[in-house]
Amino acid sequence: KNSCKDCPINTFNGDNLGKDRTKHDDIDDCTSCPESLISEEGSHFCNACPAGTYFNTSKCNSCPNGWFQSSNGSDWRSL
């Protein structure tokens, strides 16, 4: 039975090839994403929020009405 568990949201395990078992045997092997980057559960890397959204606390949110964000990982601006 497979007892492997994914790293939680907003963390990652950068050992993509999975060759080093010692990097996959403890929750401490999961690294927190740098500030303003996010990840899904079980990710191997973190991403910036996509265009049309902005980072707030721990997730990407849609820009409010009258505001925009035209590129990944940018701050939102008034129209």
CSV table of N, CA and C in Angstrom, one decimal:
chain,number,residue,atom,x,y,z
A,1,LYS,N,0.8,-1.2,0.0
A,1,LYS,CA,0.0,0.0,0.0
A,1,LYS,C,0.9,1.2,0.0
A,2,ASN,N,0.5,2.2,-0.8
A,2,ASN,CA,1.3,3.5,-0.9
A,2,ASN,C,0.9,4.4,0.2
A,3,SER,N,1.9,4.7,1.1
A,3,SER,CA,1.6,5.6,2.2
A,3,SER,C,2.2,7.0,2.0
A,4,CYS,N,2.6,7.3,0.8
A,4,CYS,CA,3.2,8.6,0.4
A,4,CYS,C,2.1,9.7,0.6
A,5,LYS,N,2.5,10.9,1.0
A,5,LYS,CA,1.6,12.0,1.2
A,5,LYS,C,2.1,13.2,0.4
A,6,ASP,N,1.2,14.0,-0.2
A,6,ASP,CA,1.6,15.2,-0.9
A,6,ASP,C,2.0,16.2,0.1
A,7,CYS,N,2.9,17.1,-0.3
A,7,CYS,CA,3.2,18.3,0.4
A,7,CYS,C,2.0,19.2,0.4
A,8,PRO,N,1.7,19.9,1.5
A,8,PRO,CA,0.5,20.7,1.6
A,8,PRO,C,0.5,21.9,0.7
A,9,ILE,N,-0.6,22.6,0.5
A,9,ILE,CA,-0.7,23.8,-0.3
A,9,ILE,C,0.3,24.8,0.2
A,10,ASN,N,0.9,25.6,-0.8
A,10,ASN,CA,1.8,26.6,-0.6
A,10,ASN,C,3.2,26.1,0.0
A,11,THR,N,3.5,24.8,-0.3
A,11,THR,CA,4.8,24.2,0.0
A,11,THR,C,5.1,23.4,-1.3
A,12,PHE,N,6.4,22.9,-1.3
A,12,PHE,CA,6.8,22.1,-2.5
A,12,PHE,C,7.9,21.2,-2.1
A,13,ASN,N,8.1,20.2,-2.9
A,13,ASN,CA,9.3,19.3,-2.7
A,13,ASN,C,10.0,19.4,-4.0
A,14,GLY,N,11.2,20.0,-4.0
A,14,GLY,CA,11.9,20.2,-5.3
A,14,GLY,C,12.7,19.0,-5.8
A,15,ASP,N,12.6,17.9,-5.2
A,15,ASP,CA,13.3,16.7,-5.7
A,15,ASP,C,12.4,16.0,-6.7
A,16,ASN,N,12.3,16.6,-7.9
A,16,ASN,CA,11.4,16.2,-8.9
A,16,ASN,C,11.6,14.7,-9.4
A,17,LEU,N,12.8,14.3,-9.4
A,17,LEU,CA,13.1,12.9,-9.9
A,17,LEU,C,12.8,11.9,-8.8
A,18,GLY,N,12.7,12.3,-7.6
A,18,GLY,CA,12.4,11.3,-6.5
A,18,GLY,C,13.5,10.3,-6.3
A,19,LYS,N,14.7,10.6,-6.6
A,19,LYS,CA,15.8,9.6,-6.5
A,19,LYS,C,16.4,9.5,-5.1
A,20,ASP,N,16.2,10.6,-4.3
A,20,ASP,CA,16.8,10.6,-2.9
A,20,ASP,C,15.6,10.4,-1.9
A,21,ARG,N,15.5,9.2,-1.5
A,21,ARG,CA,14.4,8.8,-0.5
A,21,ARG,C,14.4,9.6,0.7
A,22,THR,N,15.6,10.1,1.1
A,22,THR,CA,15.6,10.9,2.4
A,22,THR,C,14.9,12.3,2.2
A,23,LYS,N,14.6,12.7,1.0
A,23,LYS,CA,13.9,13.9,0.7
A,23,LYS,C,12.4,13.7,0.5
A,24,HIS,N,12.0,12.5,0.9
A,24,HIS,CA,10.6,12.2,0.7
A,24,HIS,C,10.0,11.4,1.8
A,25,ASP,N,10.6,11.5,3.0
A,25,ASP,CA,10.2,10.7,4.1
A,25,ASP,C,9.6,11.4,5.3
A,26,ASP,N,9.4,12.7,5.2
A,26,ASP,CA,9.0,13.5,6.3
A,26,ASP,C,8.3,14.8,5.8
A,27,ILE,N,7.3,15.3,6.6
A,27,ILE,CA,6.7,16.6,6.2
A,27,ILE,C,7.7,17.7,6.1
A,28,ASP,N,8.8,17.6,6.9
A,28,ASP,CA,9.8,18.6,6.9
A,28,ASP,C,10.6,18.7,5.6
A,29,ASP,N,10.4,17.7,4.7
A,29,ASP,CA,11.0,17.7,3.4
A,29,ASP,C,10.2,18.7,2.4
A,30,CYS,N,9.1,19.2,2.8
A,30,CYS,CA,8.3,20.1,2.1
A,30,CYS,C,8.8,21.5,2.5
A,31,THR,N,9.1,22.4,1.5
A,31,THR,CA,9.6,23.7,1.7
A,31,THR,C,8.5,24.7,1.4
A,32,SER,N,8.4,25.7,2.3
A,32,SER,CA,7.4,26.8,2.1
A,32,SER,C,7.7,27.6,0.8
A,33,CYS,N,6.7,28.0,0.1
A,33,CYS,CA,6.9,28.8,-1.0
A,33,CYS,C,7.4,30.2,-0.6
A,34,PRO,N,8.2,30.8,-1.4
A,34,PRO,CA,8.6,32.2,-1.0
A,34,PRO,C,7.4,33.1,-1.0
A,35,GLU,N,7.5,34.2,-0.3
A,35,GLU,CA,6.4,35.2,-0.2
A,35,GLU,C,5.9,35.6,-1.5
A,36,SER,N,4.6,35.6,-1.7
A,36,SER,CA,3.8,36.0,-2.8
A,36,SER,C,3.8,35.0,-3.9
A,37,LEU,N,4.3,33.8,-3.7
A,37,LEU,CA,4.2,32.6,-4.6
A,37,LEU,C,3.3,31.6,-4.0
A,38,ILE,N,2.6,30.8,-4.8
A,38,ILE,CA,1.7,29.8,-4.3
A,38,ILE,C,2.0,28.4,-5.0
A,39,SER,N,1.4,27.4,-4.4
A,39,SER,CA,1.4,26.1,-5.0
A,39,SER,C,0.2,25.3,-4.6
A,40,GLU,N,-0.1,24.3,-5.5
A,40,GLU,CA,-1.2,23.4,-5.2
A,40,GLU,C,-0.6,22.2,-4.3
A,41,GLU,N,-1.5,21.5,-3.7
A,41,GLU,CA,-1.0,20.3,-2.9
A,41,GLU,C,-0.2,19.4,-3.8
A,42,GLY,N,0.9,18.9,-3.3
A,42,GLY,CA,1.7,17.9,-4.1
A,42,GLY,C,2.6,18.6,-5.1
A,43,SER,N,2.8,19.9,-5.1
A,43,SER,CA,3.6,20.5,-6.1
A,43,SER,C,5.1,20.3,-6.0
A,44,HIS,N,5.8,20.4,-7.1
A,44,HIS,CA,7.3,20.4,-7.2
A,44,HIS,C,7.9,21.7,-7.2
A,45,PHE,N,7.1,22.8,-7.4
A,45,PHE,CA,7.5,24.2,-7.5
A,45,PHE,C,6.4,25.1,-7.1
A,46,CYS,N,6.7,26.4,-7.0
A,46,CYS,CA,5.7,27.4,-6.7
A,46,CYS,C,5.6,28.4,-7.9
A,47,ASN,N,4.4,29.0,-8.0
A,47,ASN,CA,4.1,29.9,-9.1
A,47,ASN,C,3.7,31.3,-8.6
A,48,ALA,N,3.9,32.3,-9.4
A,48,ALA,CA,3.3,33.6,-9.2
A,48,ALA,C,1.8,33.5,-9.5
A,49,CYS,N,1.0,34.4,-9.0
A,49,CYS,CA,-0.4,34.5,-9.3
A,49,CYS,C,-0.5,34.9,-10.8
A,50,PRO,N,-1.5,34.3,-11.5
A,50,PRO,CA,-1.6,34.6,-12.9
A,50,PRO,C,-2.2,36.0,-13.2
A,51,ALA,N,-2.1,36.5,-14.4
A,51,ALA,CA,-2.7,37.8,-14.8
A,51,ALA,C,-4.2,37.8,-14.4
A,52,GLY,N,-4.6,38.9,-14.0
A,52,GLY,CA,-6.0,39.1,-13.6
A,52,GLY,C,-6.3,38.7,-12.1
A,53,THR,N,-5.3,38.3,-11.4
A,53,THR,CA,-5.4,38.0,-10.0
A,53,THR,C,-4.2,38.7,-9.2
A,54,TYR,N,-4.3,38.7,-7.9
A,54,TYR,CA,-3.2,39.2,-7.1
A,54,TYR,C,-3.1,38.3,-5.8
A,55,PHE,N,-1.9,38.3,-5.2
A,55,PHE,CA,-1.6,37.5,-4.1
A,55,PHE,C,-2.1,38.2,-2.8
A,56,ASN,N,-2.9,37.5,-2.0
A,56,ASN,CA,-3.3,38.1,-0.7
A,56,ASN,C,-3.3,37.0,0.4
A,57,THR,N,-2.4,37.1,1.3
A,57,THR,CA,-2.2,36.2,2.4
A,57,THR,C,-1.7,34.9,2.0
A,58,SER,N,-2.5,34.0,1.4
A,58,SER,CA,-2.0,32.7,1.0
A,58,SER,C,-2.6,32.2,-0.2
A,59,LYS,N,-3.3,33.0,-1.0
A,59,LYS,CA,-3.9,32.6,-2.2
A,59,LYS,C,-4.0,33.7,-3.2
A,60,CYS,N,-4.3,33.4,-4.5
A,60,CYS,CA,-4.6,34.3,-5.5
A,60,CYS,C,-6.1,34.7,-5.5
A,61,ASN,N,-6.3,36.0,-5.6
A,61,ASN,CA,-7.7,36.5,-5.6
A,61,ASN,C,-7.9,37.3,-6.9
A,62,SER,N,-9.1,37.3,-7.4
A,62,SER,CA,-9.4,38.1,-8.6
A,62,SER,C,-9.3,39.5,-8.3
A,63,CYS,N,-8.9,40.3,-9.2
A,63,CYS,CA,-8.8,41.8,-9.0
A,63,CYS,C,-10.2,42.3,-8.9
A,64,PRO,N,-10.3,43.3,-8.0
A,64,PRO,CA,-11.7,43.9,-7.8
A,64,PRO,C,-12.1,44.7,-9.0
A,65,ASN,N,-13.4,45.0,-9.1
A,65,ASN,CA,-13.9,45.8,-10.2
A,65,ASN,C,-13.2,47.1,-10.3
A,66,GLY,N,-12.8,47.5,-11.5
A,66,GLY,CA,-12.1,48.8,-11.7
A,66,GLY,C,-10.6,48.7,-11.5
A,67,TRP,N,-10.1,47.5,-11.3
A,67,TRP,CA,-8.6,47.2,-11.1
A,67,TRP,C,-8.2,46.2,-12.1
A,68,PHE,N,-6.9,46.1,-12.4
A,68,PHE,CA,-6.4,45.1,-13.3
A,68,PHE,C,-5.0,44.7,-12.9
A,69,GLN,N,-4.6,43.6,-13.4
A,69,GLN,CA,-3.2,43.1,-13.2
A,69,GLN,C,-2.9,42.4,-14.5
A,70,SER,N,-2.0,42.9,-15.3
A,70,SER,CA,-1.8,42.4,-16.7
A,70,SER,C,-0.8,41.3,-16.9
A,71,SER,N,0.0,41.0,-15.8
A,71,SER,CA,1.1,40.0,-16.0
A,71,SER,C,1.2,39.2,-14.7
A,72,ASN,N,1.8,38.0,-14.8
A,72,ASN,CA,1.9,37.1,-13.7
A,72,ASN,C,2.8,37.8,-12.6
A,73,GLY,N,2.3,37.7,-11.4
A,73,GLY,CA,3.0,38.1,-10.2
A,73,GLY,C,3.1,39.6,-10.0
A,74,SER,N,2.3,40.4,-10.7
A,74,SER,CA,2.4,41.8,-10.6
A,74,SER,C,1.4,42.3,-9.5
A,75,ASP,N,1.6,43.6,-9.1
A,75,ASP,CA,0.6,44.2,-8.2
A,75,ASP,C,-0.6,44.7,-9.0
A,76,TRP,N,-1.7,44.8,-8.4
A,76,TRP,CA,-2.9,45.3,-9.2
A,76,TRP,C,-3.0,46.8,-9.2
A,77,ARG,N,-3.6,47.4,-10.2
A,77,ARG,CA,-3.6,48.8,-10.5
A,77,ARG,C,-5.0,49.3,-10.8
A,78,SER,N,-5.3,50.5,-10.5
A,78,SER,CA,-6.6,51.1,-10.9
A,78,SER,C,-6.7,51.3,-12.4
A,79,LEU,N,-7.9,51.2,-12.9
A,79,LEU,CA,-8.1,51.5,-14.3
A,79,LEU,C,-8.0,53.0,-14.6
